[in-house]
PDB file of C-alpha atoms in Angstrom:
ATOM      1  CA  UNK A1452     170.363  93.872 145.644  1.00 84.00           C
ATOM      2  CA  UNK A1453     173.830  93.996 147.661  1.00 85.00           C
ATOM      3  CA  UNK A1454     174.454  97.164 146.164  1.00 83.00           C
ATOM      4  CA  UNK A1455     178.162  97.415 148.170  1.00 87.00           C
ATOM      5  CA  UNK A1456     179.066  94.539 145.935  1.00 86.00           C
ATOM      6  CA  UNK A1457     182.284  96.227 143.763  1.00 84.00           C
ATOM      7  CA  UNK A1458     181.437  93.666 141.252  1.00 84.00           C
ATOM      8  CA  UNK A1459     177.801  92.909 140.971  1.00 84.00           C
ATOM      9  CA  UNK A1460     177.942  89.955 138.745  1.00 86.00           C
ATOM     10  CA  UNK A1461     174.005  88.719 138.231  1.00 84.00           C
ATOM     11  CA  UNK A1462     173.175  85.401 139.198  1.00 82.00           C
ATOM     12  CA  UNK A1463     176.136  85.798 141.888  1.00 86.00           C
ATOM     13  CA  UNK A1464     176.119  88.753 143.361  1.00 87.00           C
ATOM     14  CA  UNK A1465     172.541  88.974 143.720  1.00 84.00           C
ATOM     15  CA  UNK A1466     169.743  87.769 142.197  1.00 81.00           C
ATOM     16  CA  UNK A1467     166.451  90.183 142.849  1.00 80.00           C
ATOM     17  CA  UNK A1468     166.279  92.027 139.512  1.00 81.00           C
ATOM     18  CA  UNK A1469     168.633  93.477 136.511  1.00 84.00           C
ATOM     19  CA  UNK A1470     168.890  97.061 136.326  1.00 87.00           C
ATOM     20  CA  UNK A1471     170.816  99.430 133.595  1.00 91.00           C
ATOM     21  CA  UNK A1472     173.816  98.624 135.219  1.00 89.00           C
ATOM     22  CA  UNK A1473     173.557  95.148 135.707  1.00 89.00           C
ATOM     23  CA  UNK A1474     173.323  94.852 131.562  1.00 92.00           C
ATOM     24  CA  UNK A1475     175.736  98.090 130.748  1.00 93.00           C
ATOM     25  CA  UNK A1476     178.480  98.231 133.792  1.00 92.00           C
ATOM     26  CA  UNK A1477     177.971  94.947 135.846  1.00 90.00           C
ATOM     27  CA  UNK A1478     181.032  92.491 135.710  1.00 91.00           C
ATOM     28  CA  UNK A1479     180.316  89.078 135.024  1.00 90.00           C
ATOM     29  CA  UNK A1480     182.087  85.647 135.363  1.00 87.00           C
ATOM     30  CA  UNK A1481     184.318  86.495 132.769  1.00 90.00           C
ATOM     31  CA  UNK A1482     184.646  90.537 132.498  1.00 91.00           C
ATOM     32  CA  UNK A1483     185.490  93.311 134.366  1.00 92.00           C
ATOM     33  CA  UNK A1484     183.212  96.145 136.020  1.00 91.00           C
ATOM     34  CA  UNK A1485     183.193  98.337 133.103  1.00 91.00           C
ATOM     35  CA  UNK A1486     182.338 102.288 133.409  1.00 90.00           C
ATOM     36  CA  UNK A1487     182.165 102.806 129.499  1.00 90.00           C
ATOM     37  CA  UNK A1488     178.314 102.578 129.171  1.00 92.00           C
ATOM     38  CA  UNK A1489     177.944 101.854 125.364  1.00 93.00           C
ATOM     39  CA  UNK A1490     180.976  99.316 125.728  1.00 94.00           C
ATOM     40  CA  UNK A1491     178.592  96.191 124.757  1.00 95.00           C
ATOM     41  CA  UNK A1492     175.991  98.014 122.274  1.00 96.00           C
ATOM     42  CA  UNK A1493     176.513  96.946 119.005  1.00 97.00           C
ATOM     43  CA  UNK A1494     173.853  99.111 117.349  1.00 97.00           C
ATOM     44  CA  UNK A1495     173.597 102.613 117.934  1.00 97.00           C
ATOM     45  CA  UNK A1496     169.745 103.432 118.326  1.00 97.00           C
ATOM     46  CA  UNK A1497     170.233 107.309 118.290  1.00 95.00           C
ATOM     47  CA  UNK A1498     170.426 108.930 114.626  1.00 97.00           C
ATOM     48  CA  UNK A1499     167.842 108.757 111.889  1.00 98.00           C
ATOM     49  CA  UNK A1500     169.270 105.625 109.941  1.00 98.00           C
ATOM     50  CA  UNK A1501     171.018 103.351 113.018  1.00 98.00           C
ATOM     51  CA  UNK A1502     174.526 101.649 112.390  1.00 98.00           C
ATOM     52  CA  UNK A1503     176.471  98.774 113.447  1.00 98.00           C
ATOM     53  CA  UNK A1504     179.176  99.921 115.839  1.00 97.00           C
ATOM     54  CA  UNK A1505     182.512  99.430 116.101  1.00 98.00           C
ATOM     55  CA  UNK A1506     185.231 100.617 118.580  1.00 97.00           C
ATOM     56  CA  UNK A1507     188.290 102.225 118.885  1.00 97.00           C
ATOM     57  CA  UNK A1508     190.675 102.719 121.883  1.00 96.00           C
ATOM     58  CA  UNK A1509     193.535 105.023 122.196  1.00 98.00           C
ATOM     59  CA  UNK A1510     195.998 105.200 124.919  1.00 97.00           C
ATOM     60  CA  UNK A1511     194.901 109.020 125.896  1.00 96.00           C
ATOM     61  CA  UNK A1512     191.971 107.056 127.277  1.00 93.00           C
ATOM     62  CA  UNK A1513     189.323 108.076 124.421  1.00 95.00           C
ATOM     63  CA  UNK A1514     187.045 105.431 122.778  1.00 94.00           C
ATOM     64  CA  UNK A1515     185.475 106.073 119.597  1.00 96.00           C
ATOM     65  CA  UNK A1516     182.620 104.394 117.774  1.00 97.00           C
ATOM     66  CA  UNK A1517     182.350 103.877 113.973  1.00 97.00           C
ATOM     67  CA  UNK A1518     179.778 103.052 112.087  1.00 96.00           C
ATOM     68  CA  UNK A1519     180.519  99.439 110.072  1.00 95.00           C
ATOM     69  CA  UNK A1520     181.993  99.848 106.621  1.00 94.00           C
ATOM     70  CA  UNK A1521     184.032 102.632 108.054  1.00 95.00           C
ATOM     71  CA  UNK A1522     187.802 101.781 107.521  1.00 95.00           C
ATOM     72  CA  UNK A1523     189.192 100.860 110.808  1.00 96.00           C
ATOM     73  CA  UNK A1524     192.912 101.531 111.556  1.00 97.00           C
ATOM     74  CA  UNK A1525     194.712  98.896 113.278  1.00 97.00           C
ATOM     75  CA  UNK A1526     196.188  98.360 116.911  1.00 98.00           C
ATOM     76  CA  UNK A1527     199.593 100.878 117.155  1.00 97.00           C
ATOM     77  CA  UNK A1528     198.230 103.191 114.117  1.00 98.00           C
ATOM     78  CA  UNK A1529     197.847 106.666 114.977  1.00 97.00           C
ATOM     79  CA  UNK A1530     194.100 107.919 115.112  1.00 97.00           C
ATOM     80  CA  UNK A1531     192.585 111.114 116.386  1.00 96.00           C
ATOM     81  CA  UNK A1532     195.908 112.111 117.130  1.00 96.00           C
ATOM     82  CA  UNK A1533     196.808 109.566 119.495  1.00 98.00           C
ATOM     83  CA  UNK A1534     197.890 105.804 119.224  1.00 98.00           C
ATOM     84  CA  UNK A1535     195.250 102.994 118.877  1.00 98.00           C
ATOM     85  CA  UNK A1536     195.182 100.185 121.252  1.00 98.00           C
ATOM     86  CA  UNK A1537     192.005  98.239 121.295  1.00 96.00           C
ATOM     87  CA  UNK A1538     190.116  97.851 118.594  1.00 97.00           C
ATOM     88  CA  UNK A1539     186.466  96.015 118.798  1.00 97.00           C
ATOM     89  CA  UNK A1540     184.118  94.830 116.571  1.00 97.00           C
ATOM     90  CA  UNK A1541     180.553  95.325 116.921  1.00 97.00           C
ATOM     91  CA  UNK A1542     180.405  91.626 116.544  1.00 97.00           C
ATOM     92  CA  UNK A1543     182.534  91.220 120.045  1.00 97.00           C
ATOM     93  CA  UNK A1544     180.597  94.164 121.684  1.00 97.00           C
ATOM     94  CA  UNK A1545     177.531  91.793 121.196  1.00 97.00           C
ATOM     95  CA  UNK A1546     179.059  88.511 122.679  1.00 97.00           C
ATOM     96  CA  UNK A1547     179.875  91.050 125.557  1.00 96.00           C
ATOM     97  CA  UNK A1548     176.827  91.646 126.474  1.00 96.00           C
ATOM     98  CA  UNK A1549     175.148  88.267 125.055  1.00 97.00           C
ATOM     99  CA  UNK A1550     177.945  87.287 128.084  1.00 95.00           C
ATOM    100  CA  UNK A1551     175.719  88.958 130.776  1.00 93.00           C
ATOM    101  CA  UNK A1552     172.511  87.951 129.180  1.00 93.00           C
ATOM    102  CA  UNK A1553     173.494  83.958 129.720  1.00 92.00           C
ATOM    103  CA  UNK A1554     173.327  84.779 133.868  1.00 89.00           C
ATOM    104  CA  UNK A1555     169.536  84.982 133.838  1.00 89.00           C
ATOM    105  CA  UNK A1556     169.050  83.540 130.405  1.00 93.00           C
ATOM    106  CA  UNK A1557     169.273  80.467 127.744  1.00 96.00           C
ATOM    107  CA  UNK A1558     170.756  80.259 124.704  1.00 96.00           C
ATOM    108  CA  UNK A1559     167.636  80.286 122.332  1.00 97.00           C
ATOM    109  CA  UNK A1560     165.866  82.840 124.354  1.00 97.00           C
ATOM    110  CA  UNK A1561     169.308  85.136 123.943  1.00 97.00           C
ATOM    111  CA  UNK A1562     169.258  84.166 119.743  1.00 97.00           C
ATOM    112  CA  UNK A1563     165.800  85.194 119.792  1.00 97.00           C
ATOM    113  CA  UNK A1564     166.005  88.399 121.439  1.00 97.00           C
ATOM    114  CA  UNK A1565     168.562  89.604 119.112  1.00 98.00           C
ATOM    115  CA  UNK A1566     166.589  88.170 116.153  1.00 98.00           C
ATOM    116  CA  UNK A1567     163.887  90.134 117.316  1.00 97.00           C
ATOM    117  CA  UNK A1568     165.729  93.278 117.967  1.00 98.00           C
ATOM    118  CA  UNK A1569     167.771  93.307 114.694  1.00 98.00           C
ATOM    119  CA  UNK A1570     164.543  92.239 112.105  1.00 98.00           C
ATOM    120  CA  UNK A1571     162.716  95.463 113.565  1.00 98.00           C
ATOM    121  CA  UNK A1572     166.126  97.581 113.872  1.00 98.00           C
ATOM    122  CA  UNK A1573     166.643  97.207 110.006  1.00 98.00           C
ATOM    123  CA  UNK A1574     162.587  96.709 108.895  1.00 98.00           C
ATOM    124  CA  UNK A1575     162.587 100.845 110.494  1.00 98.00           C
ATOM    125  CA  UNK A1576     165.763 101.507 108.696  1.00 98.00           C
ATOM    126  CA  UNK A1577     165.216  99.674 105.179  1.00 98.00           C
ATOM    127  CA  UNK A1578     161.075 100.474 105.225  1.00 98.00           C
ATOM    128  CA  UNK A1579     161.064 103.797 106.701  1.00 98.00           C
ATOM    129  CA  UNK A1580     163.998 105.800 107.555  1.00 98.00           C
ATOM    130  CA  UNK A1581     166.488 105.339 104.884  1.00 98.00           C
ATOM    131  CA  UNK A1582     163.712 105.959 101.697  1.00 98.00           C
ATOM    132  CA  UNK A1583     162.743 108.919 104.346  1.00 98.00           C
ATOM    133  CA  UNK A1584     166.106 110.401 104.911  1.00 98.00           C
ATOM    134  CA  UNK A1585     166.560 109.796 100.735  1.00 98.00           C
ATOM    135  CA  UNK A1586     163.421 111.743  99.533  1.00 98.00           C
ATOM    136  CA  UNK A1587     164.274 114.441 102.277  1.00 98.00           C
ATOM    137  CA  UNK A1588     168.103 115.223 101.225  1.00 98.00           C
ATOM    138  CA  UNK A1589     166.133 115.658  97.245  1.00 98.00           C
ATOM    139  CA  UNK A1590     163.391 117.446  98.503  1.00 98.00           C
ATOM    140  CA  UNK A1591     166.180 120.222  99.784  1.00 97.00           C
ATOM    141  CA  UNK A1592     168.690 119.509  96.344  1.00 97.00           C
ATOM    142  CA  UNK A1593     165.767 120.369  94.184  1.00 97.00           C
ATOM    143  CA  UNK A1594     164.860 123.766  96.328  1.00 97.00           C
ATOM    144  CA  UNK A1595     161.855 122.389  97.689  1.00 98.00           C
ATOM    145  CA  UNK A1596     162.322 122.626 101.173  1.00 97.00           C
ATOM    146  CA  UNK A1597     164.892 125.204 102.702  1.00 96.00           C
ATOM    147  CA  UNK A1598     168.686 124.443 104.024  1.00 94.00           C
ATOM    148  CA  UNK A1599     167.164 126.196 107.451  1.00 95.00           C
ATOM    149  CA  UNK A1600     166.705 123.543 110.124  1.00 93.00           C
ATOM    150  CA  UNK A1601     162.842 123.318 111.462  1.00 96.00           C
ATOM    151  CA  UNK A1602     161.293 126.111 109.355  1.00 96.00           C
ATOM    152  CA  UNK A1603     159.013 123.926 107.395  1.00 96.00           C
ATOM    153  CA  UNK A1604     156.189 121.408 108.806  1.00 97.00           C
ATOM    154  CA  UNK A1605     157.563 118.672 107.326  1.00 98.00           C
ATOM    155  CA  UNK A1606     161.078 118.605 108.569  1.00 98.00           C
ATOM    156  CA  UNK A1607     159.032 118.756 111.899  1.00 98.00           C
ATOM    157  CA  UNK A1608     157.219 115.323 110.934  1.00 98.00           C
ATOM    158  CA  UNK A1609     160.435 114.316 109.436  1.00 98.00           C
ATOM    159  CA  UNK A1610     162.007 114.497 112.652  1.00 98.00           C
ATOM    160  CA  UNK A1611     159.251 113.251 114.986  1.00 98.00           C
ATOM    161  CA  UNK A1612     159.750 110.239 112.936  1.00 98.00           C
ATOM    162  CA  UNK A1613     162.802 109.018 113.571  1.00 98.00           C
ATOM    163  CA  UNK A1614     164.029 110.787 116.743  1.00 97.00           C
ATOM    164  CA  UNK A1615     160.782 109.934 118.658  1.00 97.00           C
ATOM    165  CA  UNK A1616     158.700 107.014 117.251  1.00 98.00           C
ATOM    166  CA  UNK A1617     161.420 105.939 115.499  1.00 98.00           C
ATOM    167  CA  UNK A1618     163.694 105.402 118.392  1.00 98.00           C
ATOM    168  CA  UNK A1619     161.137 104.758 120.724  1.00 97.00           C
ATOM    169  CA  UNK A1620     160.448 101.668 118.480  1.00 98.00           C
ATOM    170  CA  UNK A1621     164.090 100.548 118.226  1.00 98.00           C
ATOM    171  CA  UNK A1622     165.272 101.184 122.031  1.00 97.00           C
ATOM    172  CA  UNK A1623     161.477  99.280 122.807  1.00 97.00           C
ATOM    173  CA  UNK A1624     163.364  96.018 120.822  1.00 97.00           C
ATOM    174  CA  UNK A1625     166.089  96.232 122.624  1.00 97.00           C
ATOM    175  CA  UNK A1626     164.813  96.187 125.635  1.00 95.00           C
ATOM    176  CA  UNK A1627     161.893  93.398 124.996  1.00 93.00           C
ATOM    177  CA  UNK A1628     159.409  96.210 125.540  1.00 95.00           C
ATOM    178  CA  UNK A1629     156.761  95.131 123.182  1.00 95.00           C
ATOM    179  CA  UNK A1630     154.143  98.243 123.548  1.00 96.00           C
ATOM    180  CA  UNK A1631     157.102 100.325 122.723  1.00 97.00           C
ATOM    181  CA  UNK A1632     158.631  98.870 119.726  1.00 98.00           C
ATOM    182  CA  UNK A1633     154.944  98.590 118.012  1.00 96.00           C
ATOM    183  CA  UNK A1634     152.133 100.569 119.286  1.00 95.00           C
ATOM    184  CA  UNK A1635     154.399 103.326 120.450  1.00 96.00           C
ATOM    185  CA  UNK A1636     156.952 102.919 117.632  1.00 97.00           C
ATOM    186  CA  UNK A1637     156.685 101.284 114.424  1.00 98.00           C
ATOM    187  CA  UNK A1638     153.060 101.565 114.202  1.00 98.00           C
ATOM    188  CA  UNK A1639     153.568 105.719 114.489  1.00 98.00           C
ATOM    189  CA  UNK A1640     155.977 105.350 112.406  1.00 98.00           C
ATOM    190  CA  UNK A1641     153.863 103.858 109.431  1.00 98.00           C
ATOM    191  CA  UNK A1642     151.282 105.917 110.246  1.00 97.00           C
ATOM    192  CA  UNK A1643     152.754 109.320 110.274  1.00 97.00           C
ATOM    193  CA  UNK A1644     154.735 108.098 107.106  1.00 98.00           C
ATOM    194  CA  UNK A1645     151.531 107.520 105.183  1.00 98.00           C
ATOM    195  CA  UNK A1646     149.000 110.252 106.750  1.00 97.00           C
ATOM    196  CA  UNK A1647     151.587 112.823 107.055  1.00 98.00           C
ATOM    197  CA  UNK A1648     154.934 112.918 105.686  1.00 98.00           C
ATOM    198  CA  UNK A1649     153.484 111.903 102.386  1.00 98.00           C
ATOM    199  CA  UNK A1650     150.492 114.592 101.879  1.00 98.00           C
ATOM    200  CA  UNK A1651     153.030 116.984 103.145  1.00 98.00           C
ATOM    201  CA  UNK A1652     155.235 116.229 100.853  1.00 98.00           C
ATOM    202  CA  UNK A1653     152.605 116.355  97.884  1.00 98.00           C
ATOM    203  CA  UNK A1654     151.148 119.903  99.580  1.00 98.00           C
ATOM    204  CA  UNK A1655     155.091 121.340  99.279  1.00 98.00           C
ATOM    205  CA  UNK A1656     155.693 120.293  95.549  1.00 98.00           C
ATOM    206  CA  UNK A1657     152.060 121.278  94.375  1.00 98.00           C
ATOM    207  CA  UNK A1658     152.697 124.750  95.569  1.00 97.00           C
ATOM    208  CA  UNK A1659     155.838 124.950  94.168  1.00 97.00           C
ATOM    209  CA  UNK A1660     155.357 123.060  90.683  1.00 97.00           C
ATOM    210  CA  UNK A1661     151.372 123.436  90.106  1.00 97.00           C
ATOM    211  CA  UNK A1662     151.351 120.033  89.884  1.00 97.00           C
ATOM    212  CA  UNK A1663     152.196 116.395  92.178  1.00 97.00           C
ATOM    213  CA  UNK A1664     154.690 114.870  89.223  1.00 98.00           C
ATOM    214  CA  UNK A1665     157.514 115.185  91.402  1.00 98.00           C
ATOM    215  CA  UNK A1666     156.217 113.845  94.085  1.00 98.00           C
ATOM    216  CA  UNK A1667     154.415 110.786  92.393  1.00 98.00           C
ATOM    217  CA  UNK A1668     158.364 110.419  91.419  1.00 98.00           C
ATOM    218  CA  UNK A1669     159.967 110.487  94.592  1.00 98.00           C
ATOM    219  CA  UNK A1670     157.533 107.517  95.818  1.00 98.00           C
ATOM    220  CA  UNK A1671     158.504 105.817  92.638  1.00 98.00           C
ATOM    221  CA  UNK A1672     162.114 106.041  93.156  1.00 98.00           C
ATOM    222  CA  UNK A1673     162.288 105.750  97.079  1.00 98.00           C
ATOM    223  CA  UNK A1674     159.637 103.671  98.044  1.00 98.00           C
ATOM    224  CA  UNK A1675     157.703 101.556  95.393  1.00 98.00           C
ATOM    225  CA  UNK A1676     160.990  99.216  95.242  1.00 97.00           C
ATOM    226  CA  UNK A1677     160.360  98.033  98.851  1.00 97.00           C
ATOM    227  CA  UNK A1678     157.998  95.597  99.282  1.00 94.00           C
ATOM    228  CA  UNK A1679     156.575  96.546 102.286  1.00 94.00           C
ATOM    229  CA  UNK A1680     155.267  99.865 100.498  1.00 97.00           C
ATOM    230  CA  UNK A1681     152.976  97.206  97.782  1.00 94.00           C
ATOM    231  CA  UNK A1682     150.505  97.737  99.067  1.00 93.00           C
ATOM    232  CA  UNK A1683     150.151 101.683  99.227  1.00 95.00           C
ATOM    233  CA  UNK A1684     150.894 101.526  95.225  1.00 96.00           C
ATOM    234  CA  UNK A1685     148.089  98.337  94.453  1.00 94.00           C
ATOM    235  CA  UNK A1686     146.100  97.640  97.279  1.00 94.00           C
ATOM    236  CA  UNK A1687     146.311  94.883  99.549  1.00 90.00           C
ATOM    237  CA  UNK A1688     145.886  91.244  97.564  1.00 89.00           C
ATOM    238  CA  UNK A1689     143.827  88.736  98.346  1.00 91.00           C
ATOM    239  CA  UNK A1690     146.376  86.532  99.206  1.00 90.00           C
ATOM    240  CA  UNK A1691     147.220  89.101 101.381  1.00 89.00           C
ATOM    241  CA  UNK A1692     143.939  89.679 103.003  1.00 91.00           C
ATOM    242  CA  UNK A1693     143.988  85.785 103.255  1.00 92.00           C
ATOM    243  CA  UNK A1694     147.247  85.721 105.234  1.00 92.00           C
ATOM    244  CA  UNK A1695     145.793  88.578 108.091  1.00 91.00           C
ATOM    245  CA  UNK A1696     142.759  86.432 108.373  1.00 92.00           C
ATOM    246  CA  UNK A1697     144.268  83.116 109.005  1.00 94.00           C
ATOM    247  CA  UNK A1698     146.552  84.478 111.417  1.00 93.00           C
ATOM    248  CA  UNK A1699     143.979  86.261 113.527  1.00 92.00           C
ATOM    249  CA  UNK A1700     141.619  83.035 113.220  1.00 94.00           C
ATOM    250  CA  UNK A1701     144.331  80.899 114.319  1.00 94.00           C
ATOM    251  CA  UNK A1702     144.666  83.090 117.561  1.00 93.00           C
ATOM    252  CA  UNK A1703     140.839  84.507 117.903  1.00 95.00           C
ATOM    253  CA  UNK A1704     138.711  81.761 116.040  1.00 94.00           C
ATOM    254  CA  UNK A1705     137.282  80.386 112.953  1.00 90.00           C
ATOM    255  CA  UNK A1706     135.202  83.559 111.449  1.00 88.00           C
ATOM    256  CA  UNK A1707     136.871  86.793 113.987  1.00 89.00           C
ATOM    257  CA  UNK A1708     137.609  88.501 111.369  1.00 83.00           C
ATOM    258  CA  UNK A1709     134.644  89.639 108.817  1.00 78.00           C
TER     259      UNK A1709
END
């Protein structure tokens, strides 16, 4: 591992295996050792509804990430109540570390990771969390739920969601950890959406209204328009049903699936 290496470029350097530093710190043929951990992380995977990030320097040494479609000041403004003088896109922070991914691998296996990684870091957010987070903030507008933190089951669920399964699911894409992202992520995700959250939800307004109107509403509103939810609101279609089967024959054999 020649761990006395001050540099510890992959591919050079050594060779036996990448750790967290080798991706996060490690120099490579063209940048510096860095100690700024998130430096080449251009989503953050850590609140309920992740971001794009972008970064700001300031010469009293402080960095600063910002969510895209934040306004960004420019190099020499003053931010934070210091000067700015670096600022970085999340598009560079990817290339950064896109940079240490080409010591080990190729182009198209690189492209494909982050395909990967960003079609399930936006199918959580757009499917799950956003509709989620959405339907929560009303729940609490319209005096359903409580402004206290944690005293109801479903802000419990609510937060199970996305700060366990929901990140497990995300962090398991970006680190090509397929168990993770699906059968330890997304899929608890869906579940617990559908076989918790939402008869929790329905329990809360029934024994506040009498009735399930508002909640039939909040579906309407927050999740009916995505397509992913179809099939909750009108069963699965044939064509559907056709799809799953000729996928798993393809893989398992003509007639696997009854």
């Amino acid at each position: 591992m020649n761990l006395k290496s001050k540099k510890w470029v992959a591919g050079v350097t050594y060779s036996a295996a990448p750790t967290c530093a080798t991706c996060h710190m490690s120099a490579t043929e063209r940048q510096e050792v860095t100690h700024e951990v998130g430096e080449r992380i251009s989503w953050t995977l850590r609140p309920a509804i992740s971001a794009k990030l972008n970064m700001v320097r300031t010469d009293n040494k402080k960095a600063y990430d910002l969510p895209a479609g934040t306004p960004l000041p420019k190099v020499g403004d003053e931010f934070r109540g210091a000067k700015v003088t670096e600022v970085t896109s999340w598009e560079q922070r990817r290339k950064q570390m896109q940079d240490v991914c080409k010591a080990c691998h190729t182009p198209a296996i690189i492209a494909g990771h982050y395909k990967q990684f960003d079609d399930v870091v936006e199918l959580y957010n757009d499917k799950f969390a956003k509709p989620l987070a959405a339907a929560m903030k009303e729940l609490q507008d319209k005096g359903y739920i409580t402004a206290a933190p944690f005293d109801e089951k479903i802000e419990w669920t609510w937060w199970e969601l996305w700060h366990h399964e929901g990140r497990r699911a995300r962090h398991g894409a970006a680190m090509s950890g397929p168990d993770y992202t699906w059968w330890h992520g997304i899929y608890d995700v869906a579940q617990n959406t559908y076989f918790k959250w939402i008869p929790e939800m329905r329990e809360i307004v029934l024994k506040k209204d009498g009735n399930e109107k508002f909640a039939d509403e909040l579906l309407q509103k927050y999740f009916k328009p995505i397509d992913g939810h179809d099939w909750y609101f009108n069963g699965i279609s044939k064509e559907a049903i056709d799809k799953v089967r000729q996928g798993y024959e393809e893989r398992y054999g003509k007639g696997a699936l009854k």
